[in-house]
PDB file of C-alpha atoms in Angstrom:
ATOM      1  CA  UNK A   1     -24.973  32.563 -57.915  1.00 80.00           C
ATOM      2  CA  UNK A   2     -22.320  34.399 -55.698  1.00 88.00           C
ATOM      3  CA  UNK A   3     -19.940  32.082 -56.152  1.00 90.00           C
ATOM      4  CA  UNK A   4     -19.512  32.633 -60.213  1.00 90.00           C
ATOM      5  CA  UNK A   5     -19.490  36.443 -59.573  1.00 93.00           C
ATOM      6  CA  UNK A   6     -16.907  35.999 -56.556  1.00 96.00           C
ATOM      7  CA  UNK A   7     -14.136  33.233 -58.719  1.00 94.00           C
ATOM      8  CA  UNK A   8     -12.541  35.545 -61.509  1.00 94.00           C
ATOM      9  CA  UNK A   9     -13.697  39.048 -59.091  1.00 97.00           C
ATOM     10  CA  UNK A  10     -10.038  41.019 -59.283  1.00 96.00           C
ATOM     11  CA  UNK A  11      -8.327  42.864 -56.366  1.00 96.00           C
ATOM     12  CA  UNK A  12      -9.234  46.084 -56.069  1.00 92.00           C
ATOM     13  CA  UNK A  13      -6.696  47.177 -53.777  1.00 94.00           C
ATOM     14  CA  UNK A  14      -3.715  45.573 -56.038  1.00 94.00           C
ATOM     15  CA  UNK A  15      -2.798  42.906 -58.760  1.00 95.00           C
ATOM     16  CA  UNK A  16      -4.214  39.122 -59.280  1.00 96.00           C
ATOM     17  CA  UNK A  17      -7.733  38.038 -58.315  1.00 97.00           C
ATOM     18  CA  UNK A  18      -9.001  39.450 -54.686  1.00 97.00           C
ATOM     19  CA  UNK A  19     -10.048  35.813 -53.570  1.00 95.00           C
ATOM     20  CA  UNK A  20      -6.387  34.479 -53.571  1.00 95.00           C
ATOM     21  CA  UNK A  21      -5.839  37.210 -50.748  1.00 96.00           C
ATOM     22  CA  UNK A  22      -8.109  36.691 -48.737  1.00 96.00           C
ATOM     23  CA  UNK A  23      -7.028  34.651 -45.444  1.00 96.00           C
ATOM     24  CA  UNK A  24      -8.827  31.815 -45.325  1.00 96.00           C
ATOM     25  CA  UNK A  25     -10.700  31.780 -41.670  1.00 95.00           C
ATOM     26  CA  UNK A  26     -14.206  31.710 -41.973  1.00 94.00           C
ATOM     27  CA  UNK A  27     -15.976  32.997 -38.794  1.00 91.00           C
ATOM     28  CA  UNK A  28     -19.567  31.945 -38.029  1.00 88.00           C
ATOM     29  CA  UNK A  29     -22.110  33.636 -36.201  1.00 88.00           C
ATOM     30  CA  UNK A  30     -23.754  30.311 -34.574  1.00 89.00           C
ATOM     31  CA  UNK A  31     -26.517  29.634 -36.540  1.00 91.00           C
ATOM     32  CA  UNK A  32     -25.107  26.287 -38.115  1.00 92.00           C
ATOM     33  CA  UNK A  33     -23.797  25.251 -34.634  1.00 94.00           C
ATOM     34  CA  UNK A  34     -27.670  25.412 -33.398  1.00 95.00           C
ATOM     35  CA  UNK A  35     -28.680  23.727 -36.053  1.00 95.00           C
ATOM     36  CA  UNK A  36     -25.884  20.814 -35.223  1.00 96.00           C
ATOM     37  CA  UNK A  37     -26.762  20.942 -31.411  1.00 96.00           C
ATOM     38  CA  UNK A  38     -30.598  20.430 -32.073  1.00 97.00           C
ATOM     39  CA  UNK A  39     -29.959  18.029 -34.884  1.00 97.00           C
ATOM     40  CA  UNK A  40     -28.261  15.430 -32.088  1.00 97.00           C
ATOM     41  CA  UNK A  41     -31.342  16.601 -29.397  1.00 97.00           C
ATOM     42  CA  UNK A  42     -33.807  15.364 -31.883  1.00 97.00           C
ATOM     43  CA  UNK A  43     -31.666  12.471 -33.194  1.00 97.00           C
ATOM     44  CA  UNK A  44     -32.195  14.013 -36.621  1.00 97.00           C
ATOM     45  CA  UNK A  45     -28.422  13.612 -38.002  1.00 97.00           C
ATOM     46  CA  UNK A  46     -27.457  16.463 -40.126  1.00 97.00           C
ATOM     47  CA  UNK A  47     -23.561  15.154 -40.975  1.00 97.00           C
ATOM     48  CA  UNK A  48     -23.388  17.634 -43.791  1.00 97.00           C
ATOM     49  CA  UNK A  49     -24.546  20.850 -41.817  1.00 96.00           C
ATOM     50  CA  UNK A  50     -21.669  19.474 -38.833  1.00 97.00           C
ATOM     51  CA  UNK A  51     -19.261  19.043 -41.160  1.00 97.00           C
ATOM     52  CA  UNK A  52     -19.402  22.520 -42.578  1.00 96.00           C
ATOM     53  CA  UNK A  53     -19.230  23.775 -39.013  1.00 96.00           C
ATOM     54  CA  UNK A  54     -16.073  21.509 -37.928  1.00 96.00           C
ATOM     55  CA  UNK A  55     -14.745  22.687 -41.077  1.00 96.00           C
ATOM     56  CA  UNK A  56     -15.078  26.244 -40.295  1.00 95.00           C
ATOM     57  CA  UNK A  57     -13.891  25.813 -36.896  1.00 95.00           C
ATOM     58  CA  UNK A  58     -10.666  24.237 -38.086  1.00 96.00           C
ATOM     59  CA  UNK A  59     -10.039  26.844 -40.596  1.00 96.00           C
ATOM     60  CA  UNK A  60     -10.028  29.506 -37.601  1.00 96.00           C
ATOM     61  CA  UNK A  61      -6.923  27.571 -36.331  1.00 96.00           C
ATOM     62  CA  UNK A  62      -4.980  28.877 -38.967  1.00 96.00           C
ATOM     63  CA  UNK A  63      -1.748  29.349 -36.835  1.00 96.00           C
ATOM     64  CA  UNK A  64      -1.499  25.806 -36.128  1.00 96.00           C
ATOM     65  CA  UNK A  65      -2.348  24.523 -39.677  1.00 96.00           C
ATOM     66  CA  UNK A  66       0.640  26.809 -40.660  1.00 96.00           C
ATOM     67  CA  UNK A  67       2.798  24.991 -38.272  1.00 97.00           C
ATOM     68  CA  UNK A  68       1.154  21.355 -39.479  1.00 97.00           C
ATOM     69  CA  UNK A  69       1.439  22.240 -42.772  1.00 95.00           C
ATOM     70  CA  UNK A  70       5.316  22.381 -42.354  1.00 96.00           C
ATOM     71  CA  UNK A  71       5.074  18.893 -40.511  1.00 97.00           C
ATOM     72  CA  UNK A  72       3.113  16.961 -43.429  1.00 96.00           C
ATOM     73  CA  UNK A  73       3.410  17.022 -47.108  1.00 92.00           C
ATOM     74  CA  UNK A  74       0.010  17.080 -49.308  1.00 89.00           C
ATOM     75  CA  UNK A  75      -0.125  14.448 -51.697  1.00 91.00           C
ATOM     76  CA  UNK A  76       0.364  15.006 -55.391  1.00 85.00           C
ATOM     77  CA  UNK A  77      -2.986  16.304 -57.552  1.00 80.00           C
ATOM     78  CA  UNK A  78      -3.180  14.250 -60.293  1.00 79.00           C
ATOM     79  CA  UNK A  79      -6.328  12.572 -62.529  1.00 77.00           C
ATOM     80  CA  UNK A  80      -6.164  11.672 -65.303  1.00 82.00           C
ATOM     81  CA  UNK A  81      -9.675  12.706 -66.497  1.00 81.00           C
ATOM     82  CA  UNK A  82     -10.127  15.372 -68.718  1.00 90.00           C
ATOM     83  CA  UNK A  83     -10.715  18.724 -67.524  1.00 92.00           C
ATOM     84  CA  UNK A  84     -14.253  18.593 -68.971  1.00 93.00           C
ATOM     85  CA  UNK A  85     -15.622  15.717 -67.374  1.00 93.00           C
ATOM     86  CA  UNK A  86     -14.026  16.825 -64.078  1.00 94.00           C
ATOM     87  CA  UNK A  87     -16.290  20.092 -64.050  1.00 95.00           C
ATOM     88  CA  UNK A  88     -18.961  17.610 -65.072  1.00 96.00           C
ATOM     89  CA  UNK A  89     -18.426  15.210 -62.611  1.00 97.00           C
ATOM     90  CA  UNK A  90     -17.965  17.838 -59.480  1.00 96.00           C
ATOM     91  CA  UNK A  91     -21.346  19.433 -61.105  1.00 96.00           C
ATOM     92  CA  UNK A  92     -23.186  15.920 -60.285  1.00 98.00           C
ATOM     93  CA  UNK A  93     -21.362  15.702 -57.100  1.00 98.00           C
ATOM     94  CA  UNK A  94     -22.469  19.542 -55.476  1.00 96.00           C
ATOM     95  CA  UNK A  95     -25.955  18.207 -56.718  1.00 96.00           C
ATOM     96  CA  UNK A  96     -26.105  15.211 -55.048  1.00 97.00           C
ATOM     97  CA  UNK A  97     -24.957  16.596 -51.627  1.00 97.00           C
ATOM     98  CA  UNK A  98     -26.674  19.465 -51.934  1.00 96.00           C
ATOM     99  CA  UNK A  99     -29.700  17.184 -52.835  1.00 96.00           C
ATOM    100  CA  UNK A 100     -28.671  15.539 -49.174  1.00 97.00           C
ATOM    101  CA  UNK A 101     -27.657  18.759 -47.203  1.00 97.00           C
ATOM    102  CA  UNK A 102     -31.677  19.947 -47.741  1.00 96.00           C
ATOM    103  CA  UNK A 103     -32.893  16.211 -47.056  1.00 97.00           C
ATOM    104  CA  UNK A 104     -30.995  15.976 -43.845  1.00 98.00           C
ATOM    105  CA  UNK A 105     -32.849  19.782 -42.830  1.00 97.00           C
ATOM    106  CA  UNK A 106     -35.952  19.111 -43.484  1.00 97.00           C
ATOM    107  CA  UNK A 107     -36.165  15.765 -41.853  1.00 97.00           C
ATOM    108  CA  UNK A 108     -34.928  18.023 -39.338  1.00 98.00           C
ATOM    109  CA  UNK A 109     -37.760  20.916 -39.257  1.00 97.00           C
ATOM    110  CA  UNK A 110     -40.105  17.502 -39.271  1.00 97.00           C
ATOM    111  CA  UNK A 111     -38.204  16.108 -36.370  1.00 97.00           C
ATOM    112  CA  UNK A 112     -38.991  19.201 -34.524  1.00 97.00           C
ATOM    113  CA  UNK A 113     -42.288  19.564 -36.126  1.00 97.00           C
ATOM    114  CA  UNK A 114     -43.398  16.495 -34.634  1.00 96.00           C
ATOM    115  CA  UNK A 115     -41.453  16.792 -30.834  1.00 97.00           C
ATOM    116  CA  UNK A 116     -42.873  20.811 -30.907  1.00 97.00           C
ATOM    117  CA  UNK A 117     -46.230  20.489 -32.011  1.00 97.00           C
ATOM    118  CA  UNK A 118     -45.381  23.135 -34.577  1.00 97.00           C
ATOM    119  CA  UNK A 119     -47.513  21.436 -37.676  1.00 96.00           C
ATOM    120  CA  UNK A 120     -45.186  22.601 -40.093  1.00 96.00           C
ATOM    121  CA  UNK A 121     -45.988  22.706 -43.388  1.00 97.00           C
ATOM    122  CA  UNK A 122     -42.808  21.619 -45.716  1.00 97.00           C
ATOM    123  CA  UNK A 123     -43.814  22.577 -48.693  1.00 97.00           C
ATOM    124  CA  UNK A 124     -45.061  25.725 -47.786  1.00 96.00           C
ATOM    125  CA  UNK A 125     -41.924  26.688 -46.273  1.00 95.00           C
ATOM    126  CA  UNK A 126     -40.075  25.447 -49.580  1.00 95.00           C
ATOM    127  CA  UNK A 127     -42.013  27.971 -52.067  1.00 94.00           C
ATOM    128  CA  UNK A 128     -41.517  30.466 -49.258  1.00 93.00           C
ATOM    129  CA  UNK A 129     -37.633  29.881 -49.428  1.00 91.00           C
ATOM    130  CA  UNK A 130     -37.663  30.411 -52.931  1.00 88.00           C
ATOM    131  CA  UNK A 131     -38.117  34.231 -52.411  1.00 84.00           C
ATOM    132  CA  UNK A 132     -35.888  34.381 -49.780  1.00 77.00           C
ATOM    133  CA  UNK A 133     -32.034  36.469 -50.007  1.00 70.00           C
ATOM    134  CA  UNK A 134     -30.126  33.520 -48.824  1.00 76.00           C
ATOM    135  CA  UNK A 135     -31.615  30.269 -50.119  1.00 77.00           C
ATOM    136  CA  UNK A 136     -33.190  30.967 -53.447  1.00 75.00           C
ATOM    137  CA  UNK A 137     -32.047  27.124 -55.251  1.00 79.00           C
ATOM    138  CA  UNK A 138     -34.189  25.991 -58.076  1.00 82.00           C
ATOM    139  CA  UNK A 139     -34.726  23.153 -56.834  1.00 87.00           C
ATOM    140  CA  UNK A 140     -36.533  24.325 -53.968  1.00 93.00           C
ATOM    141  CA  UNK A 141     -39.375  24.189 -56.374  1.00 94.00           C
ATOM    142  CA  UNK A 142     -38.950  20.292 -56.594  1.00 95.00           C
ATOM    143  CA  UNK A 143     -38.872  20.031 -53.071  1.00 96.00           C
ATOM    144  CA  UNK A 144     -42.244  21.959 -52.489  1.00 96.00           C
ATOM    145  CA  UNK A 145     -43.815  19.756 -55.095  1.00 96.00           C
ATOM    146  CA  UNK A 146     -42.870  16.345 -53.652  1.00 97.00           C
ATOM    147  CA  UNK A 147     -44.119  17.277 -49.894  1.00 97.00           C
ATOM    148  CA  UNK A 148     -47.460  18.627 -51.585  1.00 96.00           C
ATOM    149  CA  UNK A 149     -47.696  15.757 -53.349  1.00 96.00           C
ATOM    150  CA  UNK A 150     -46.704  13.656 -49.981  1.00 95.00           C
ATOM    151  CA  UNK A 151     -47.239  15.293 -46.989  1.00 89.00           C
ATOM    152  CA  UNK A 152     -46.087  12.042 -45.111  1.00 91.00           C
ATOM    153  CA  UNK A 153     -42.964  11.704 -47.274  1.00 96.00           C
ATOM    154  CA  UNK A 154     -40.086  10.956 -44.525  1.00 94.00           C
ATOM    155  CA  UNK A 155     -37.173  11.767 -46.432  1.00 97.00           C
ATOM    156  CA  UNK A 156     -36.762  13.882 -49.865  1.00 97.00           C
ATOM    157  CA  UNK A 157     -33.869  11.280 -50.797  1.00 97.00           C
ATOM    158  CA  UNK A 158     -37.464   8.703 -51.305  1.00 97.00           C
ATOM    159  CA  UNK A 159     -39.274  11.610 -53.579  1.00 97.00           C
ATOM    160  CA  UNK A 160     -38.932   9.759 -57.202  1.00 96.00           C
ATOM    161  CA  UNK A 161     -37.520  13.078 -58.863  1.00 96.00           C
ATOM    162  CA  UNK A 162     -34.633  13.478 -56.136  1.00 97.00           C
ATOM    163  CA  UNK A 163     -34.395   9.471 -56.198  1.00 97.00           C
ATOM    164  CA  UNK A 164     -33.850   9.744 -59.874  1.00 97.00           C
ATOM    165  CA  UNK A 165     -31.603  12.583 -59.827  1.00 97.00           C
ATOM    166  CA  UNK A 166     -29.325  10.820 -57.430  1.00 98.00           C
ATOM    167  CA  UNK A 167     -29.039   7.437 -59.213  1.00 98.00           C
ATOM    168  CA  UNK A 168     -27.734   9.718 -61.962  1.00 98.00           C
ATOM    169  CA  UNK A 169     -25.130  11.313 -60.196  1.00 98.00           C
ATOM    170  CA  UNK A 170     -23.807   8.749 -57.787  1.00 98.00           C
ATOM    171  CA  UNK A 171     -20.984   7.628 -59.816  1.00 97.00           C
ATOM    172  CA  UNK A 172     -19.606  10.974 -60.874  1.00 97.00           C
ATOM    173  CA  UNK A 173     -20.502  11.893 -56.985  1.00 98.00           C
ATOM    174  CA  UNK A 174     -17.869   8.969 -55.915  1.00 98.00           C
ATOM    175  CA  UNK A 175     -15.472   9.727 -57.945  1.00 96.00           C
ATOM    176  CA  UNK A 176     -15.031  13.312 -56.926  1.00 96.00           C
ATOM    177  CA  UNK A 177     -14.788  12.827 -52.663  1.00 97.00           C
ATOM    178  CA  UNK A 178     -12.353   9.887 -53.798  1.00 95.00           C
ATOM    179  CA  UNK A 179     -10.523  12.412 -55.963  1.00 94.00           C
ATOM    180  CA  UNK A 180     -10.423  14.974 -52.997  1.00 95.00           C
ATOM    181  CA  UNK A 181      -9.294  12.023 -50.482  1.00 95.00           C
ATOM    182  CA  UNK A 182      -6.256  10.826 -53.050  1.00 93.00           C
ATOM    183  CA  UNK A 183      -5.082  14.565 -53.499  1.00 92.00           C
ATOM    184  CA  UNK A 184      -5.339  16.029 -50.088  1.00 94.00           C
ATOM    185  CA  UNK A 185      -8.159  18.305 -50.609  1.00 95.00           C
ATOM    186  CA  UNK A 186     -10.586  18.524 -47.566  1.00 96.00           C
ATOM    187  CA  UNK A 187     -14.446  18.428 -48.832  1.00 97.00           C
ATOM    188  CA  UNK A 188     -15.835  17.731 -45.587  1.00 97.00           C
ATOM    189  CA  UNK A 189     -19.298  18.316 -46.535  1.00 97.00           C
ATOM    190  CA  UNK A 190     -19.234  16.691 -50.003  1.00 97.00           C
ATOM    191  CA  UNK A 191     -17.700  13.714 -48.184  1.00 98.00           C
ATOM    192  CA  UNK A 192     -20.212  13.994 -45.604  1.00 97.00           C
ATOM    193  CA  UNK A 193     -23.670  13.914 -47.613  1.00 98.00           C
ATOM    194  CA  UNK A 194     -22.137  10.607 -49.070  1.00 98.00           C
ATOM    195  CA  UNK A 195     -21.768   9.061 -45.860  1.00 97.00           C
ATOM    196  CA  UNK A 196     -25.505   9.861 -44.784  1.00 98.00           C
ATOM    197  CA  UNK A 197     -27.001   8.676 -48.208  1.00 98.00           C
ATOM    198  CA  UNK A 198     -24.732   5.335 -47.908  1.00 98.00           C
ATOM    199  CA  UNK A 199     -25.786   5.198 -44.533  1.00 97.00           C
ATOM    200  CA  UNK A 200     -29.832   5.762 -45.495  1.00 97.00           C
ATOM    201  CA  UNK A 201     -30.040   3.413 -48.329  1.00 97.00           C
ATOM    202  CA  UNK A 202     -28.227   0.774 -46.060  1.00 97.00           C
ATOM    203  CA  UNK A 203     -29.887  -2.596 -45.463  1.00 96.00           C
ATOM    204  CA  UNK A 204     -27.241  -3.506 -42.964  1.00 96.00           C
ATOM    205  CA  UNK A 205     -24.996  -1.046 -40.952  1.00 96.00           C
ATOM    206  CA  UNK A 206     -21.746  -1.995 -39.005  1.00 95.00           C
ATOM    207  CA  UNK A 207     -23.556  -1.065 -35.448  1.00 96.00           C
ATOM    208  CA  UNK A 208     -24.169  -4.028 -34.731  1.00 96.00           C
ATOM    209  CA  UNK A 209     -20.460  -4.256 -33.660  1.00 97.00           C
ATOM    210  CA  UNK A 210     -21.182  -1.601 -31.758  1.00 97.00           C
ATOM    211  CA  UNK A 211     -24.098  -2.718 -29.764  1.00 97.00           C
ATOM    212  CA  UNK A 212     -21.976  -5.411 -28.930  1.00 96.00           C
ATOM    213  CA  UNK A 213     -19.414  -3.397 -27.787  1.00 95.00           C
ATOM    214  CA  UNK A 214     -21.979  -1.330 -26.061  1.00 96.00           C
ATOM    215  CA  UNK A 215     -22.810  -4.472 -24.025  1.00 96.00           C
ATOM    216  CA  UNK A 216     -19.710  -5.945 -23.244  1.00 95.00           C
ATOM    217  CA  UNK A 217     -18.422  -2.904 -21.698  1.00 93.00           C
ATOM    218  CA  UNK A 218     -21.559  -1.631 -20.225  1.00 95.00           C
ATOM    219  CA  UNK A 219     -24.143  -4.514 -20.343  1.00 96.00           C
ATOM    220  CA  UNK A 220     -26.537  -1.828 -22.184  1.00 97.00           C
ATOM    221  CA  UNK A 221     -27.672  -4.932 -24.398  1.00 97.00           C
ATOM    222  CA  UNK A 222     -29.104  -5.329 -27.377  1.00 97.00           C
ATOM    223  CA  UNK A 223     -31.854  -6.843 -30.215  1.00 97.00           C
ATOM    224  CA  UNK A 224     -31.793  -9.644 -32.224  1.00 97.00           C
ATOM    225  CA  UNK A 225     -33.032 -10.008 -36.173  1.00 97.00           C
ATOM    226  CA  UNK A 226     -34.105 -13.578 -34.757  1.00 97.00           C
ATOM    227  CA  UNK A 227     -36.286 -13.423 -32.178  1.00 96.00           C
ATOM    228  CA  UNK A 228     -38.192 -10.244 -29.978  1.00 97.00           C
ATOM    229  CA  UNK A 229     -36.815  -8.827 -26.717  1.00 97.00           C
ATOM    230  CA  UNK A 230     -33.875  -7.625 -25.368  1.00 97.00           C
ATOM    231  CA  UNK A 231     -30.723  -9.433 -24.308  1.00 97.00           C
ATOM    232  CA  UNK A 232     -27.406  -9.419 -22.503  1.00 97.00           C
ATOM    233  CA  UNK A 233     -24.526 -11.488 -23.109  1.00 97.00           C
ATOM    234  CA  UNK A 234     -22.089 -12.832 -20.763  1.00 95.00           C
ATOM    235  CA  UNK A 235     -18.840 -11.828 -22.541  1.00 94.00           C
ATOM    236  CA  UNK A 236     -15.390 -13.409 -22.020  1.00 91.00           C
ATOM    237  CA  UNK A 237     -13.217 -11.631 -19.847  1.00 84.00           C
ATOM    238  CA  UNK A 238     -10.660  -9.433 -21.671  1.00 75.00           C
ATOM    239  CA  UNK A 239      -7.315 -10.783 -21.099  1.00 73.00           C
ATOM    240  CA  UNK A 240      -4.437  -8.292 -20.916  1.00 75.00           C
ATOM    241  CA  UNK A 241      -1.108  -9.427 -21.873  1.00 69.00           C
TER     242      UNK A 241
END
């Protein structure tokens, strides 16, 4: 809502619009860096919420991305998709990781819910947000709706209408953090709400490799899909050339 009034807003202390100059270091007062530090205490991952703090962090360097900047070259921005289904496509993106930014945040008031004894009620604190001078999203509607309908739903990204509204956006969603990769544009966040829904709706993650990592170098050992219990391998010896 801030945003549209904030794009086209012109300087009012000279020519052009005021948001081309304005430096771009964004300061934080710590509130998403709690959030990230109780996220890994409760094993709740919130990738989206830590990528919008590394990102702010790194745009506070700004004297040494000046000096980078004159080491590497962005790539070219090219696409060749019309500018309509662009805005259309980076519309169904912001949904869909917005969709996952909430999901990873309230699995994380649950998380805490559940270690604090708090018996939070999600849905409650959804309508609640909706009257709120910060986060006042539609959608927060939805989101009350599917915990009063489920009050043991685990994760909004299983709630049929958010389910529904992500199988519609998933290409466009795709195409846009590949777009930002190919042209040099950081979308940290974007990027990272894709990684935790790939990561959610995966059968099969690569960790394996790293359990067995985890055991060769520290004999922490690991489970089987085969059989119960827990096991430790004797690994070859590493051979150094």
């Amino acid at each position: 809502e801030i945003t549209a009034r904030i794009v086209d807003f012109p300087d009012d202390r000279g020519e052009g619009l005021l948001l081309d100059k304005i430096v771009d270091a964004a300061k934080q007062k710590g509130t998403g860096r709690w959030t990230v530090e109780l996220s890994a205490e409760l094993a709740a991952p919130c990738p989206t919420m830590a990528a919008a703090v590394d990102a702010r962090i790194l745009s506070s360097m700004r004297p040494r991305r000046l000096e980078a900047a004159k080491v590497f070259q962005a790539p070219p921005l090219t696409s060749d998709q019309a500018i309509e289904d662009l805005i259309d496509n980076v519309r169904d993106a912001l949904l869909s990781s917005k969709i996952c930014s909430y999901a990873q945040g309230f699995a994380l008031l649950a998380a805490a819910s559940r270690e604090h004894k708090y018996n939070l009620d999600l849905a409650e604190i959804a309508r609640i947000w909706q009257g709120g001078c910060i986060i006042r999203a539609r959608f927060l509607k939805w989101i009350s709706e599917a915990f009063g309908d489920n009050g043991e739903l685990d994760n909004l990204l299983l709630a049929e209408r958010f389910a529904e509204l992500i199988r519609r956006c998933e290409k466009a969603w795709r195409k846009v953090v590949a777009l930002a990769a190919h042209a040099g544009i950081p979308a940290p966040a974007m990027a990272g709400s894709l990684a935790y829904f790939d990561s959610y709706r995966s059968e099969r993650l690569p960790a394996y490799l790293v359990q067995a990592q985890r055991d060769f170098f520290g004999a922490h050992t690991y489970q089987r899909l085969d059989r119960e219990g827990t096991f430790h391998t004797q690994w070859p010896e590493v051979i150094e050339d």
